[in-house]
CSV table of C-alpha atoms in Angstrom, one decimal:
chain,number,residue,atom,x,y,z
A,1,MET,CA,7.7,173.3,-147.0
A,2,SER,CA,3.9,171.1,-146.2
A,3,GLN,CA,1.4,169.3,-148.5
A,4,THR,CA,-0.5,171.4,-146.9
A,5,ASP,CA,1.5,174.6,-147.1
A,6,SER,CA,1.8,173.8,-151.1
A,7,SER,CA,-2.3,173.0,-151.4
A,8,ASP,CA,-2.9,176.6,-149.0
A,9,ARG,CA,-0.2,178.2,-151.3
A,10,ALA,CA,-1.8,177.2,-154.6
A,11,HIS,CA,-5.4,178.5,-153.5
A,12,ALA,CA,-4.2,181.7,-152.3
A,13,LEU,CA,-2.6,182.6,-155.7
A,14,SER,CA,-5.4,181.0,-157.6
A,15,LEU,CA,-7.7,183.8,-155.5
A,16,THR,CA,-5.3,186.7,-155.7
A,17,PRO,CA,-2.7,185.8,-159.1
A,18,VAL,CA,0.6,188.1,-158.7
A,19,SER,CA,3.0,187.8,-161.0
A,20,ARG,CA,6.3,185.3,-160.6
A,21,GLU,CA,8.4,187.9,-159.4
A,22,THR,CA,6.3,188.7,-156.3
A,23,GLU,CA,5.5,184.9,-155.7
A,24,GLN,CA,9.2,184.5,-155.3
A,25,ARG,CA,9.4,188.5,-153.0
A,26,LEU,CA,6.0,186.2,-151.1
A,27,ASP,CA,8.2,182.7,-150.3
A,28,ILE,CA,10.8,184.7,-149.2
A,29,ILE,CA,8.4,186.7,-146.5
A,30,VAL,CA,6.4,183.3,-145.4
A,31,ALA,CA,9.5,181.3,-145.4
A,32,LEU,CA,11.2,184.3,-143.0
A,33,LEU,CA,8.0,183.7,-140.9
A,34,GLU,CA,7.8,181.0,-139.9
A,35,LYS,CA,11.5,180.9,-138.1
A,36,TRP,CA,10.8,183.8,-136.8
A,37,GLN,CA,7.0,182.7,-135.3
A,38,ARG,CA,9.0,180.3,-133.5
A,39,THR,CA,10.5,182.9,-131.1
A,40,ILE,CA,7.9,185.6,-131.9
A,41,ASN,CA,4.4,185.6,-131.7
A,42,LEU,CA,4.0,187.2,-135.3
A,43,VAL,CA,0.4,185.9,-136.5
A,44,ALA,CA,-1.5,183.2,-134.6
A,45,PRO,CA,-0.2,179.3,-134.3
A,46,ALA,CA,-3.1,177.7,-135.6
A,47,THR,CA,-3.0,179.8,-138.3
A,48,LEU,CA,0.3,179.4,-140.1
A,49,PRO,CA,-0.9,175.8,-142.0
A,50,VAL,CA,-2.8,178.5,-144.1
A,51,VAL,CA,-0.6,181.6,-144.0
A,52,TRP,CA,-0.9,181.7,-147.8
A,53,THR,CA,-5.0,182.4,-147.5
A,54,ARG,CA,-5.2,183.7,-144.0
A,55,HIS,CA,-3.1,186.3,-144.1
A,56,VAL,CA,-1.1,186.5,-147.6
A,57,ALA,CA,-4.1,186.5,-150.2
A,58,ASP,CA,-5.8,188.2,-147.5
A,59,SER,CA,-3.5,191.4,-147.4
A,60,LEU,CA,-3.3,191.4,-151.7
A,61,GLN,CA,-6.6,191.3,-152.1
A,62,LEU,CA,-6.6,195.0,-151.1
A,63,ILE,CA,-3.9,195.8,-154.4
A,64,PRO,CA,-6.8,196.4,-157.1
A,65,LEU,CA,-9.0,198.6,-154.5
A,66,ALA,CA,-6.5,201.0,-154.8
A,67,GLY,CA,-5.9,201.7,-158.6
A,68,ALA,CA,-3.1,202.8,-159.5
A,69,ALA,CA,-1.6,204.0,-156.1
A,70,THR,CA,2.0,203.2,-154.9
A,71,ARG,CA,1.7,205.8,-151.7
A,72,TRP,CA,0.7,203.4,-149.0
A,73,VAL,CA,0.9,203.9,-145.1
A,74,ASP,CA,0.0,200.6,-143.1
A,75,LEU,CA,-1.0,201.3,-139.9
A,76,GLY,CA,0.3,198.3,-136.7
A,77,SER,CA,1.4,196.0,-139.4
A,78,GLY,CA,2.3,193.7,-137.0
A,79,GLY,CA,4.0,190.3,-138.3
A,80,GLY,CA,3.4,192.0,-141.9
A,81,PHE,CA,-0.3,191.6,-143.3
A,82,PRO,CA,-1.0,194.0,-145.4
A,83,GLY,CA,2.1,196.2,-145.4
A,84,LEU,CA,4.6,194.0,-147.2
A,85,VAL,CA,2.1,191.7,-148.9
A,86,VAL,CA,0.8,195.0,-150.3
A,87,ALA,CA,5.1,196.3,-150.7
A,88,ALA,CA,6.0,192.9,-152.8
A,89,ALA,CA,2.9,193.6,-154.7
A,90,LEU,CA,3.9,196.8,-155.8
A,91,ALA,CA,8.1,195.9,-155.8
A,92,GLU,CA,7.5,196.0,-159.6
A,93,ARG,CA,6.4,199.8,-159.9
A,94,PRO,CA,9.9,202.9,-159.5
A,95,ASP,CA,7.7,205.0,-157.6
A,96,ALA,CA,6.5,202.3,-155.2
A,97,ASP,CA,7.1,203.6,-151.3
A,98,VAL,CA,5.2,201.9,-148.2
A,99,THR,CA,5.8,202.3,-145.3
A,100,LEU,CA,5.4,200.4,-142.0
A,101,VAL,CA,4.3,201.7,-138.6
A,102,GLU,CA,4.8,199.7,-135.7
A,103,SER,CA,5.4,200.3,-132.3
A,104,ASP,CA,6.5,197.1,-131.2
A,105,SER,CA,10.8,196.9,-131.7
A,106,ARG,CA,10.9,192.6,-132.4
A,107,LYS,CA,8.1,192.6,-134.7
A,108,ALA,CA,9.0,196.5,-136.4
A,109,ALA,CA,12.7,193.9,-136.6
A,110,PHE,CA,11.3,190.7,-138.4
A,111,LEU,CA,9.6,193.6,-140.9
A,112,ARG,CA,13.1,195.4,-141.8
A,113,GLU,CA,14.4,192.3,-142.3
A,114,ALA,CA,12.1,190.3,-144.2
A,115,ALA,CA,12.1,194.2,-146.3
A,116,ARG,CA,15.7,193.3,-147.0
A,117,LEU,CA,15.7,189.8,-148.0
A,118,ALA,CA,12.8,190.5,-150.3
A,119,ASP,CA,13.9,193.7,-151.8
A,120,LEU,CA,11.0,195.5,-150.9
A,121,PRO,CA,11.1,199.3,-151.5
A,122,VAL,CA,9.3,199.4,-147.6
A,123,THR,CA,10.5,202.1,-144.4
A,124,VAL,CA,9.9,200.6,-140.8
A,125,VAL,CA,8.8,203.1,-138.5
A,126,PRO,CA,9.3,201.6,-135.1
A,127,SER,CA,6.7,204.3,-133.5
A,128,ARG,CA,3.1,204.8,-132.1
A,129,ILE,CA,0.5,205.5,-135.0
A,130,GLU,CA,-0.3,209.1,-132.9
A,131,GLN,CA,3.4,210.3,-133.2
A,132,VAL,CA,3.6,210.4,-136.3
A,133,ALA,CA,1.1,210.3,-138.3
A,134,GLY,CA,1.1,213.7,-138.6
A,135,ALA,CA,4.5,213.8,-140.1
A,136,LEU,CA,3.6,210.9,-142.3
A,137,ALA,CA,0.2,211.8,-143.9
A,138,PRO,CA,1.1,214.4,-147.6
A,139,GLY,CA,1.3,212.5,-150.5
A,140,VAL,CA,-0.1,209.4,-148.7
A,141,GLU,CA,-2.4,207.9,-152.0
A,142,VAL,CA,-3.7,204.6,-149.6
A,143,VAL,CA,-3.5,204.1,-145.5
A,144,SER,CA,-4.3,200.5,-144.5
A,145,ALA,CA,-4.8,198.2,-141.8
A,146,ARG,CA,-5.2,194.4,-140.2
A,147,ALA,CA,-6.9,194.2,-136.9
A,148,LEU,CA,-5.5,197.0,-135.0
A,149,ALA,CA,-8.7,198.3,-133.3
A,150,PRO,CA,-12.2,198.5,-133.6
A,151,LEU,CA,-12.8,201.1,-136.4
A,152,PRO,CA,-14.1,204.6,-134.2
A,153,ARG,CA,-10.5,204.0,-132.6
A,154,LEU,CA,-9.5,202.9,-136.2
A,155,LEU,CA,-11.2,206.6,-137.6
A,156,GLN,CA,-9.4,208.5,-135.2
A,157,LEU,CA,-5.6,207.0,-135.7
A,158,ALA,CA,-6.2,207.0,-139.9
A,159,ALA,CA,-7.4,210.5,-140.0
A,160,PRO,CA,-4.4,212.7,-140.7
A,161,PHE,CA,-4.4,210.3,-143.5
A,162,LEU,CA,-8.2,210.1,-144.7
A,163,ALA,CA,-8.2,214.3,-144.0
A,164,GLN,CA,-5.1,214.9,-146.6
A,165,GLY,CA,-7.6,213.0,-149.5
A,166,ALA,CA,-6.2,209.2,-148.3
A,167,THR,CA,-8.4,205.9,-149.0
A,168,GLY,CA,-8.5,204.0,-146.4
A,169,LEU,CA,-8.1,199.8,-147.0
A,170,PHE,CA,-9.4,198.2,-143.9
A,171,LEU,CA,-9.3,194.2,-143.0
A,172,LYS,CA,-12.5,193.8,-140.9
A,173,GLY,CA,-14.8,190.7,-140.3
A,174,GLN,CA,-18.0,189.8,-140.3
A,175,ASP,CA,-19.1,192.8,-137.3
A,176,VAL,CA,-18.4,195.5,-139.9
A,177,ASP,CA,-21.6,196.9,-140.0
A,178,ASN,CA,-22.7,196.9,-136.4
A,179,GLU,CA,-18.6,199.1,-136.5
A,180,LEU,CA,-20.0,201.5,-138.8
A,181,THR,CA,-23.0,201.9,-137.2
A,182,GLU,CA,-20.7,202.4,-134.2
A,183,SER,CA,-19.0,205.2,-135.8
A,184,ALA,CA,-22.0,206.7,-137.7
A,185,LYS,CA,-22.6,208.1,-134.0
A,186,SER,CA,-19.2,210.4,-133.6
A,187,TRP,CA,-17.7,210.2,-137.7
A,188,ARG,CA,-19.6,211.4,-141.1
A,189,ILE,CA,-18.3,208.4,-143.0
A,190,ASN,CA,-18.0,208.1,-147.5
A,191,SER,CA,-17.8,203.8,-147.4
A,192,GLU,CA,-18.2,200.7,-148.9
A,193,THR,CA,-17.3,197.0,-148.0
A,194,SER,CA,-16.6,194.6,-150.0
A,195,PRO,CA,-17.0,190.8,-149.0
A,196,SER,CA,-13.3,189.5,-148.5
A,197,LEU,CA,-12.1,187.1,-151.4
A,198,THR,CA,-11.0,184.8,-148.2
A,199,GLY,CA,-14.4,184.1,-146.9
A,200,GLY,CA,-14.6,183.4,-143.3
A,201,GLY,CA,-17.0,186.3,-143.3
A,202,GLY,CA,-15.2,188.6,-143.7
A,203,HIS,CA,-14.8,192.0,-145.6
A,204,VAL,CA,-12.9,194.8,-147.2
A,205,LEU,CA,-14.6,198.5,-145.6
A,206,ILE,CA,-13.2,201.0,-148.5
A,207,VAL,CA,-13.2,204.8,-146.7
A,208,ARG,CA,-13.3,207.9,-149.2
A,209,SER,CA,-13.4,210.5,-146.5
A,210,ALA,CA,-14.6,210.6,-142.7
A,211,VAL,CA,-15.2,213.7,-141.0
A,212,PRO,CA,-15.7,213.9,-136.9
A,213,LEU,CA,-19.0,215.4,-136.6
A,214,SER,CA,-17.1,217.6,-134.0
A,215,ALA,CA,-15.0,219.3,-136.6
A,216,GLU,CA,-18.8,220.2,-138.8
A,217,ALA,CA,-20.2,221.2,-136.0
A,218,ALA,CA,-17.5,223.4,-135.0
A,219,ALA,CA,-17.4,224.2,-138.8
A,220,ASP,CA,-21.0,225.1,-138.7
A,221,ASP,CA,-21.2,227.3,-135.2
A,222,GLY,CA,-18.5,229.5,-136.7
A,223,PHE,CA,-20.4,230.1,-140.2
A,224,SER,CA,-23.5,230.9,-137.9
A,225,GLN,CA,-21.2,233.8,-135.6
A,226,GLY,CA,-20.0,235.1,-138.9
A,227,GLY,CA,-23.0,236.2,-140.1
A,228,HIS,CA,-23.8,238.5,-137.3
A,229,HIS,CA,-20.4,240.6,-138.1
A,230,ASP,CA,-20.9,243.1,-141.3
């Protein structure tokens, strides 16, 4: 581990402290990431020297926002952020169950190997989100995503989970207000934003509920039509 990596690791863990056991699991994940990164682009190469702050701490900050939730689905998990990191933090809870959805077969292989080596409570689903969301949604408490899609599209992908009562925890950049404004054209959203602990203008978007306006309009239309009957 280089000096840069060492200081970055210390800084990240000062922002988002975890147990010694969780640190060990995270060390395994980061070491494997650095190994696989030589052949697969799992993260932006320029972020490798600060992988702990940019990726690990950025993911760990979701844990307190999820409360006691242990049933988690991460959409488009890619290099494992936040999904693998969340699983590492939840691994000490006996009922932890984290599902990572990743359609890229090579990235899915990395996720499976990291989960195996770090002994994580993870299931990797190597499919497109649209094909599996409906089946995965029942019982899920949190749905997460990072750098997956603009918010209007992300809400479409997460809708089956949000409709069943899951909370959305989405890591977003400094443009989150504009994304919310755009999304409000087609969604009624109950949400709040929290500034990212890792800086850089990032935010965590916490979505309590999101209902398509088209669905509301259809329900209102059905109610008004129903009023004409005896």
